[in-house]
């Protein structure tokens, strides 16, 4: 692995998608700054990356707090120039709209949208003087469709998509690549498997159709392919789904 | 004018669009409950409506405060069954994303999206037992497009659209008509005229092209036409623009 | 009924939707020119309209033939100025793409898209000198979504929507209102009822859920509401569906 | 270069985009079957590919003729299993709708939409028994937007997109990857350069902004990245534009 003197920040480095993204960029020579609410949960990830010859710095951060995001990205930048930033905080909930509390609605927005705005803005401030960098956001089916029970979640995801679009239009001419990855399926995480078990019974997990869930590593590959695009052929919106997904 | 024993609530009854909506529904016999931050500013509207033989109750309300919205709608319902509710709070701002403060981003969202969620949810709670009613939301070009300088505004408007979509899918089968009106142009308000004068000079106002701005009364007519739709042919999204608009 | 010295042309005046549109505009005082492949099938419609005090001219036409469309619209114009034109030719088929013959693909396109282009263009040529008129097109769910089995039909409907969009952008500034009505549900026609019986059994028709099918008259009302829009608040796309439709 | 015992067919192998795609897939070891109206114009391309150690078969074909497409793909398949097929026939024209002849409208559709249907269907028939392969279609800004003057072109491109969508939904579960690449900018071709010179003067070409035109090779890279996607993370729609494009 060729080391690069550049950092990549992953905001929302959960056990599955976020970790896979962090591992991918670390395996390509970047020093990855990985942040999540409780940074101590990143120990296993850090060990895997280090064992593979990569470099990863684990941090606790709260993406809903301006100073926390700011400090996290500033530290990455101080370590080595921030090449890119990926915002991957999730907040998937489902409630009938009349049972959605104002607390849930606000919290989901703060995590999935407001945190994305803060992250994108702070990253842009670091990248603009260099006229270089990428800022990627993780979207979902709910980014495009307000389905039954998704008033809170889709509202936040729609809002995040708007932030990403405005940023792409403003920052593209400054050579900063802003993209929005729409994962239009379930991803193979513990949480999704649990939800399938709850809804369809434990045996549904045993005979899970191939082509139903996306591997976290496939999400990481999608981000990597966005990173590799030449600047005369950038994608803003990038949708991915398994071959057998119904859409 | 035939009086109806029903109320219609207008949340965000500003001097132009909101007032025009209130006047229209009052002229059709509804008792209109009109709310805005400073309810005393509704005196002239109330006088016009009363002079025309209609009924309008002016109230101060803060759409960002659950109790305030709740009290407003409860009072309308206590007066006579709430036939419908129109959420018309605007919050149009334009800043480069890196100059958008967290305070602006949050405030625009609270006004244009969060307030819409609270309003829609509270209205739905009143209407669901009767399986009847309408809940309409005012959208804008920025509801569909995150343009340069609109990170805050379009994020809030995208978010509001998602709330409206989820509500439409959940409440339609209960005979509650949820719609999202997209005004895809400038509207002829003092604020828009000032913005034109600032950008293009005062003379631009004098020779304003016909077909550039939409009359507030035309917005009110659009809402009225949505109200009149038979329930086997409801629109969710309803876009309107002047004949000469470029889009 | 107040008579108007204006004609409205309905291209594709089938037994259900097209007839309902023709009746509505005739009932509002327009002389309606109604065209379909076999104009003799319009006798009952013509009788109903005449009995109601309206005026309707029935013609045979082939919307896929330039001269046929041209002659039809010229005759309407010669009778009285052509106020509007509604293109309502359907061609709904469903085949797996690999079983879709080139003949089916071409024929569906000629009926549903090419005929719409010819109709819209000829109508526009008549209306442009007067800078007045409306041109409406009937769309469907398949106008926005290429679903399984709909390669031919959705291709034609997508293509028709593009024609309508280009026309709306070109002709709007000339005060010609072009709109595209998306019927996002089944309509209560003999053909749809037969399809339900074939797929779900005859008993499914007896216990048909209210809110599943749209009445043809509701489509006609939707077109009428488009016609009534003031020119500072025109819709281009107008979607309608029954309250209980899943979408 | 590692040789593969597989063919890739490029339908519409013009001097710029189509040739770049052919070269890319040839450079990756596929035997490329390249077809265009006049196959003799492919001599230079064939020489370049051969000089680089690749394999390319040049053919004359008319994508609007079922037998021609069929023979072309059958021959590729007979040479070696058809791994993929890329439909890249363009037909960009711009006329006001009222000046668009029925001949132009039909011809543009036959080239850009009908030919795509034939190509996709014939490729699918070859790939379905193996449950493997890819079918890609070149789209444009006009695939999503019916702009002024684009009634014919956007109608065809919308129609092609619908074909691609239906195919993706039908064939995905059979492990055939169908994708639609939207090139949302001008591409650096002789034709586009001429159009710029015509509209903006010859000097506009000399000081062409970087970030205005996309290189044909970048389109080829985009197709290659689609080909490389793992089957649990396929894109259907894939949009690309230069960093400075306004959209």
Coordinates of C-alpha atoms in Angstrom, one line a residue, chain B residues 46-243:
Chain B
X46 CA -60.0 40.9 9.4
X47 CA -61.7 44.2 8.5
X48 CA -61.7 43.4 4.8
X49 CA -63.2 40.0 5.4
X50 CA -65.8 41.2 7.8
X51 CA -66.8 44.1 5.4
X52 CA -67.3 41.4 2.8
X53 CA -69.7 39.5 5.0
X54 CA -67.1 36.8 6.0
X55 CA -65.8 35.6 9.3
X56 CA -62.1 35.6 10.3
X57 CA -60.5 35.1 13.6
X58 CA -57.0 36.6 13.9
X59 CA -54.5 35.0 16.2
X60 CA -50.9 35.3 17.2
X61 CA -49.0 32.0 16.9
X62 CA -45.6 30.6 16.6
X63 CA -45.6 27.6 14.3
X64 CA -42.4 26.4 15.8
X65 CA -44.0 25.8 19.2
X66 CA -46.0 22.7 19.6
X67 CA -48.3 24.2 22.2
X68 CA -49.0 27.3 20.2
X69 CA -50.0 25.3 17.1
X70 CA -52.0 22.9 19.1
X71 CA -53.9 25.7 20.9
X72 CA -54.6 27.5 17.6
X73 CA -56.1 24.4 15.9
X74 CA -58.0 23.3 19.0
X75 CA -59.6 26.7 19.2
X76 CA -60.6 26.5 15.6
X77 CA -62.0 23.0 16.1
X78 CA -63.9 24.2 19.2
X79 CA -65.5 27.0 17.1
X80 CA -66.6 24.6 14.4
X81 CA -65.2 21.4 12.8
X82 CA -61.9 22.0 11.2
X83 CA -62.5 21.4 7.5
X84 CA -58.9 22.2 6.5
X85 CA -55.6 23.6 7.3
X86 CA -53.1 25.4 5.1
X87 CA -49.5 25.7 6.1
X88 CA -47.9 28.8 4.4
X89 CA -45.0 29.8 6.5
X90 CA -42.1 31.1 4.4
X91 CA -38.5 31.5 5.2
X92 CA -36.7 32.3 2.0
X93 CA -33.0 33.2 2.5
X94 CA -30.0 33.0 0.3
X95 CA -26.4 32.6 1.5
X96 CA -23.4 30.7 0.2
X97 CA -23.2 27.5 2.0
X98 CA -20.0 28.3 3.8
X99 CA -21.5 31.6 5.0
X100 CA -24.7 29.9 6.3
X101 CA -24.6 30.0 10.1
X102 CA -26.0 27.2 12.1
X103 CA -28.5 29.6 13.5
X104 CA -29.9 30.5 10.1
X105 CA -30.0 26.9 9.0
X106 CA -31.8 25.8 12.1
X107 CA -34.2 28.7 12.2
X108 CA -35.2 28.3 8.5
X109 CA -35.9 24.6 9.2
X110 CA -37.9 25.3 12.3
X111 CA -40.1 27.8 10.4
X112 CA -40.5 26.1 7.1
X113 CA -40.3 22.4 7.9
X114 CA -40.7 21.6 11.6
X115 CA -43.6 24.0 11.9
X116 CA -45.2 22.3 8.9
X117 CA -44.8 18.9 10.6
X118 CA -46.4 20.1 13.8
X119 CA -49.2 21.8 11.9
X120 CA -49.9 18.8 9.7
X121 CA -49.8 16.3 12.6
X122 CA -52.1 18.3 14.8
X123 CA -54.5 18.9 12.0
X124 CA -54.5 15.2 11.2
X125 CA -55.2 14.3 14.8
X126 CA -58.4 16.4 14.6
X127 CA -59.5 15.1 11.2
X128 CA -58.8 11.4 11.6
X129 CA -61.8 10.6 13.8
X130 CA -64.1 12.3 11.2
X131 CA -62.3 10.8 8.2
X132 CA -62.6 14.0 6.4
X133 CA -60.5 17.1 5.8
X134 CA -57.7 18.7 3.9
X135 CA -54.1 19.6 4.8
X136 CA -52.2 21.7 2.2
X137 CA -48.6 22.9 2.2
X138 CA -47.1 25.7 0.3
X139 CA -44.0 24.7 -1.6
X140 CA -41.6 26.5 -3.9
X141 CA -39.1 26.0 -6.7
X142 CA -36.7 25.2 -3.9
X143 CA -38.8 22.2 -2.9
X144 CA -37.5 20.4 -5.9
X145 CA -34.1 22.0 -6.6
X146 CA -31.2 22.8 -4.3
X147 CA -29.8 25.8 -6.1
X148 CA -26.8 27.9 -5.5
X149 CA -27.2 29.8 -2.2
X150 CA -30.2 27.8 -1.1
X151 CA -28.7 25.2 1.2
X152 CA -30.8 26.3 4.1
X153 CA -34.0 27.2 2.3
X154 CA -34.1 24.2 0.0
X155 CA -33.2 21.8 2.7
X156 CA -36.2 23.0 4.7
X157 CA -38.5 23.0 1.7
X158 CA -37.3 19.5 0.6
X159 CA -38.0 18.4 4.2
X160 CA -41.5 19.9 4.2
X161 CA -42.3 18.1 0.9
X162 CA -41.3 14.8 2.4
X163 CA -43.6 15.4 5.4
X164 CA -46.4 16.2 3.0
X165 CA -45.7 13.1 0.9
X166 CA -45.7 10.7 3.9
X167 CA -48.8 12.3 5.2
X168 CA -50.6 12.0 1.9
X169 CA -49.8 8.3 1.7
X170 CA -50.9 7.7 5.3
X171 CA -54.0 9.8 5.4
X172 CA -55.4 9.5 1.9
X173 CA -57.0 6.2 2.6
X174 CA -58.7 7.9 5.6
X175 CA -60.3 10.5 3.2
X176 CA -57.9 13.3 4.3
X177 CA -56.6 15.1 1.3
X178 CA -53.0 16.2 1.7
X179 CA -51.5 18.3 -1.1
X180 CA -48.3 20.2 -1.8
X181 CA -48.6 23.3 -3.9
X182 CA -45.4 24.2 -5.7
X183 CA -45.2 27.9 -6.6
X184 CA -42.6 27.8 -9.4
X185 CA -42.1 31.6 -9.8
X186 CA -41.9 34.8 -7.9
X187 CA -45.1 36.0 -6.3
X188 CA -46.2 39.6 -6.4
X189 CA -45.3 40.6 -2.9
X190 CA -43.6 43.7 -1.4
X191 CA -40.6 41.5 -0.5
X192 CA -40.2 40.1 -4.1
X193 CA -40.6 43.6 -5.6
X194 CA -38.0 44.9 -3.2
X195 CA -35.6 42.1 -4.2
X196 CA -36.2 42.9 -7.9
X197 CA -35.5 46.6 -7.3
X198 CA -32.3 45.7 -5.3
X199 CA -31.0 43.5 -8.1
X200 CA -32.2 45.1 -11.2
X201 CA -32.9 48.7 -10.3
X202 CA -36.1 50.5 -9.5
X203 CA -36.9 51.0 -13.1
X204 CA -37.2 47.2 -13.5
X205 CA -40.3 47.3 -11.4
X206 CA -41.9 49.9 -13.7
X207 CA -41.5 47.8 -16.8
X208 CA -42.1 44.5 -15.1
X209 CA -43.0 41.9 -17.8
X210 CA -46.5 40.6 -17.5
X211 CA -46.2 36.9 -16.8
X212 CA -43.3 37.3 -14.5
X213 CA -45.0 37.4 -11.1
X214 CA -47.9 35.5 -9.8
X215 CA -50.7 37.3 -8.0
X216 CA -51.4 36.1 -4.5
X217 CA -55.0 35.7 -5.4
X218 CA -53.9 33.1 -8.1
X219 CA -52.3 31.0 -5.3
X220 CA -55.5 31.2 -3.4
X221 CA -57.4 30.0 -6.5
X222 CA -55.0 27.1 -6.8
X223 CA -55.7 26.1 -3.3
X224 CA -59.5 26.4 -3.9
X225 CA -59.3 24.2 -6.9
X226 CA -57.4 21.6 -4.9
X227 CA -60.2 21.8 -2.3
X228 CA -62.8 21.2 -4.9
X229 CA -61.3 18.0 -6.4
X230 CA -63.5 15.0 -6.1
X231 CA -61.9 12.3 -3.9
X232 CA -61.4 9.9 -6.8
X233 CA -59.1 12.5 -8.5
X234 CA -57.0 14.1 -5.9
X235 CA -53.7 15.7 -6.7
X236 CA -50.8 15.5 -4.2
X237 CA -48.3 17.7 -6.0
X238 CA -49.7 20.7 -7.8
X239 CA -47.3 23.0 -9.6
X240 CA -48.2 26.5 -10.9
X241 CA -46.2 29.2 -12.7
X242 CA -47.0 32.2 -14.9
X243 CA -47.3 31.7 -18.6

